[in-house]
Amino acid sequence: MLLNVAKQTPEHKVLIDVPMPIKTPRLVLRPPQQGDGAALHEAKMESLEDLKKGMPWAHKPHSVEADEATCREKQAAYILREDLMLFAFVGDKLVASTGIHRFDWELRSFEIGYWVRSSETGKGYATEIATALAHYAFKALNANRVFIMHDDANKASGAVIKKVGFNYVGLAPSSALGVDGQPVNIKHYAFTNPKDVPTLSVSW
């Protein structure tokens, strides 16, 4: 059952506590910072052909300057509590871009998204990230609902989501545009009970 948490939400969103960084057994996750544009650009360029298969934004022009601008804009969005883009690091290497999006602070509903750079796929990072962010949303952000979605044709994302154990909610036909500009079917999954999230050591 969803809780009434409206009274727990400050009048000014910037006062909401969103502690960082998030640490898992292998990763450190934190919001973008000034100067991260080069690392983001490197990861994107390495992974561009894979990203083009499922990310419409991957088909747009890319530059170090544009990625640096994205990092600074997302740093500002974190401060304003409007979006939470995160970079996942192993040591100094950016291995994935992830985040918690589509905030509803009154309902305390949050969406998880992610992509892993091509050279780092197959190592379980996506599963670790999704599990960690589900724990973080429930315990640090007082979530009532944590959800995740994927294009029905993207079987790799579906496999990660099922491995984490998200509960299937349903299929939304023709509810988003795919990389070719045509409507695609989107599968929705969610956690509404923190006890359903697999055990993982996560701290912040």
Coordinates of C-alpha atoms in Angstrom, one line a residue:
M1 CA 0.0 0.0 0.0
L2 CA 1.3 3.5 -0.9
L3 CA 1.9 5.8 2.0
N4 CA 0.8 9.4 2.3
V5 CA 4.2 11.2 2.4
A6 CA 3.2 14.6 1.1
K7 CA 3.8 16.2 4.5
Q8 CA 7.4 14.8 4.4
T9 CA 8.2 16.8 1.2
P10 CA 9.6 20.3 1.9
E11 CA 8.1 23.3 0.3
H12 CA 11.4 23.9 -1.5
K13 CA 12.7 20.9 -3.3
V14 CA 16.3 22.0 -2.9
L15 CA 16.0 21.2 0.8
I16 CA 15.4 17.5 0.1
D17 CA 18.3 15.5 1.3
V18 CA 19.8 13.4 -1.6
P19 CA 23.1 12.0 -0.1
M20 CA 26.0 11.2 -2.3
P21 CA 28.1 9.3 -3.4
I22 CA 26.5 5.8 -3.5
K23 CA 28.9 2.9 -3.0
T24 CA 28.4 -0.7 -3.9
P25 CA 30.9 -3.6 -3.7
R26 CA 32.5 -2.6 -6.9
L27 CA 31.2 0.9 -7.9
V28 CA 31.1 4.5 -6.8
L29 CA 28.1 6.4 -8.2
R30 CA 27.9 10.2 -8.1
P31 CA 26.3 13.1 -10.0
P32 CA 28.3 14.6 -12.9
Q33 CA 30.7 17.4 -12.0
Q34 CA 32.4 20.2 -13.9
G35 CA 35.2 18.6 -16.0
D36 CA 33.5 15.2 -16.5
G37 CA 32.6 15.9 -20.1
A38 CA 35.7 14.3 -21.5
A39 CA 35.1 11.0 -19.6
L40 CA 31.5 11.0 -20.7
H41 CA 32.4 11.6 -24.3
E42 CA 35.0 8.9 -24.3
A43 CA 32.5 6.3 -22.9
K44 CA 29.8 7.4 -25.4
M45 CA 32.1 7.3 -28.5
E46 CA 33.4 3.8 -27.5
S47 CA 29.8 2.6 -27.1
L48 CA 28.1 4.6 -29.8
E49 CA 27.2 1.7 -32.2
D50 CA 25.6 -0.2 -29.3
L51 CA 23.9 2.9 -27.9
K52 CA 22.4 3.6 -31.4
K53 CA 20.4 0.4 -31.1
G54 CA 18.3 1.6 -28.3
M55 CA 18.9 5.3 -27.5
P56 CA 17.4 7.9 -29.8
W57 CA 19.8 10.5 -28.4
A58 CA 22.8 8.5 -29.6
H59 CA 21.9 9.4 -33.2
K60 CA 22.5 13.1 -32.6
P61 CA 25.8 14.9 -33.1
H62 CA 28.3 14.5 -30.2
S63 CA 31.2 16.6 -29.0
V64 CA 33.3 17.0 -25.9
E65 CA 31.9 20.5 -25.5
A66 CA 28.3 19.3 -25.7
D67 CA 29.0 16.5 -23.2
E68 CA 30.7 18.9 -20.8
A69 CA 27.6 21.1 -21.1
T70 CA 25.4 18.1 -20.2
C71 CA 27.5 17.4 -17.2
R72 CA 27.2 20.9 -15.9
E73 CA 23.4 21.0 -16.6
K74 CA 22.9 17.7 -14.8
Q75 CA 25.0 18.9 -11.9
A76 CA 22.6 21.9 -11.6
A77 CA 19.6 19.6 -12.0
Y78 CA 20.9 17.5 -9.0
I79 CA 21.2 20.6 -6.9
L80 CA 17.7 21.7 -7.8
R81 CA 16.4 18.1 -7.2
E82 CA 14.9 18.0 -10.7
D83 CA 16.9 15.0 -12.0
L84 CA 19.6 12.7 -10.7
M85 CA 22.0 11.7 -13.5
L86 CA 24.8 9.5 -12.1
F87 CA 28.1 8.2 -13.3
A88 CA 29.3 4.8 -12.1
F89 CA 33.1 4.5 -11.6
V90 CA 35.5 1.7 -11.1
G91 CA 38.5 3.6 -9.8
D92 CA 38.9 6.5 -12.2
K93 CA 37.1 4.8 -15.1
L94 CA 33.6 5.7 -16.0
V95 CA 32.0 2.4 -16.7
A96 CA 28.3 3.3 -16.9
S97 CA 25.9 6.3 -17.0
T98 CA 22.8 5.8 -14.9
G99 CA 20.4 7.7 -12.8
I100 CA 17.0 8.2 -11.1
H101 CA 14.6 10.2 -13.2
R102 CA 10.9 11.3 -13.6
F103 CA 10.6 12.3 -10.0
D104 CA 7.3 12.6 -8.3
W105 CA 8.3 14.0 -4.9
E106 CA 4.7 13.9 -3.6
L107 CA 4.1 10.3 -4.5
R108 CA 7.7 9.4 -4.0
S109 CA 7.9 7.6 -7.3
F110 CA 11.2 7.3 -9.2
E111 CA 12.5 5.8 -12.5
I112 CA 15.8 4.0 -12.9
G113 CA 17.7 4.2 -16.2
Y114 CA 21.2 3.1 -17.2
W115 CA 23.7 2.2 -20.0
V116 CA 27.0 0.4 -19.6
R117 CA 30.0 1.3 -21.8
S118 CA 30.7 -1.4 -24.4
S119 CA 34.0 -2.6 -23.0
E120 CA 32.4 -3.1 -19.6
T121 CA 29.3 -5.1 -20.5
G122 CA 28.9 -8.7 -19.4
K123 CA 30.4 -8.0 -15.9
G124 CA 27.1 -7.6 -14.1
Y125 CA 27.4 -3.8 -13.6
A126 CA 23.8 -3.1 -14.9
T127 CA 22.4 -5.6 -12.4
E128 CA 24.5 -4.1 -9.5
I129 CA 23.5 -0.6 -10.5
A130 CA 19.8 -1.3 -10.8
T131 CA 19.7 -3.1 -7.5
A132 CA 21.7 -0.4 -5.7
L133 CA 19.5 2.4 -7.0
A134 CA 16.4 0.5 -5.9
H135 CA 17.8 0.2 -2.4
Y136 CA 18.8 3.9 -2.5
A137 CA 15.4 5.1 -3.6
F138 CA 13.6 3.3 -0.9
K139 CA 16.0 4.0 2.0
A140 CA 17.4 7.4 1.1
L141 CA 14.6 9.0 -0.9
N142 CA 11.7 7.3 1.0
A143 CA 10.3 5.9 -2.2
N144 CA 6.8 4.3 -2.5
R145 CA 7.5 3.2 -6.0
V146 CA 10.6 2.5 -8.0
F147 CA 10.0 1.7 -11.7
I148 CA 12.0 0.8 -14.8
M149 CA 11.0 0.5 -18.4
H150 CA 12.4 -0.8 -21.7
D151 CA 11.5 -1.2 -25.3
D152 CA 9.9 -4.6 -25.8
A153 CA 12.5 -5.3 -28.5
N154 CA 15.5 -4.7 -26.2
K155 CA 15.9 -8.1 -24.8
A156 CA 19.2 -7.4 -23.0
S157 CA 17.5 -4.7 -20.8
G158 CA 14.6 -7.0 -20.2
A159 CA 17.0 -9.7 -19.0
V160 CA 18.7 -7.4 -16.5
I161 CA 15.3 -6.2 -15.1
K162 CA 14.1 -9.7 -14.6
K163 CA 17.4 -10.7 -13.0
V164 CA 17.0 -7.9 -10.4
G165 CA 13.5 -9.1 -9.8
F166 CA 11.3 -6.1 -10.7
N167 CA 7.6 -7.0 -10.8
Y168 CA 6.1 -6.8 -14.3
V169 CA 3.4 -4.2 -14.5
G170 CA 2.3 -4.3 -18.1
L171 CA 2.9 -3.4 -21.7
A172 CA 2.1 0.1 -23.1
P173 CA 1.7 -0.3 -26.8
S174 CA 3.1 2.4 -29.1
S175 CA 3.9 4.6 -26.1
A176 CA 7.4 5.9 -27.2
L177 CA 9.4 6.6 -30.3
G178 CA 12.1 4.2 -31.2
V179 CA 15.5 5.0 -32.7
D180 CA 13.9 5.0 -36.2
G181 CA 11.2 7.5 -35.2
Q182 CA 8.5 4.8 -35.2
P183 CA 6.3 4.0 -32.2
V184 CA 7.5 1.1 -30.0
N185 CA 5.9 -0.9 -27.2
I186 CA 7.3 -0.2 -23.7
K187 CA 7.3 -2.8 -20.9
H188 CA 6.8 -1.4 -17.4
Y189 CA 8.2 -3.0 -14.2
A190 CA 8.2 -1.7 -10.6
F191 CA 9.0 -2.4 -7.0
T192 CA 6.6 -1.1 -4.4
N193 CA 8.0 -3.1 -1.5
P194 CA 11.6 -2.7 -0.5
K195 CA 11.7 -6.3 0.8
D196 CA 11.4 -7.4 -2.8
V197 CA 14.8 -5.9 -3.7
P198 CA 17.7 -8.4 -3.8
T199 CA 20.3 -8.1 -1.0
L200 CA 23.2 -5.9 -1.8
S201 CA 25.7 -4.0 0.3
V202 CA 25.0 -0.3 -0.5
S203 CA 26.0 2.8 1.4
W204 CA 25.9 6.6 1.0

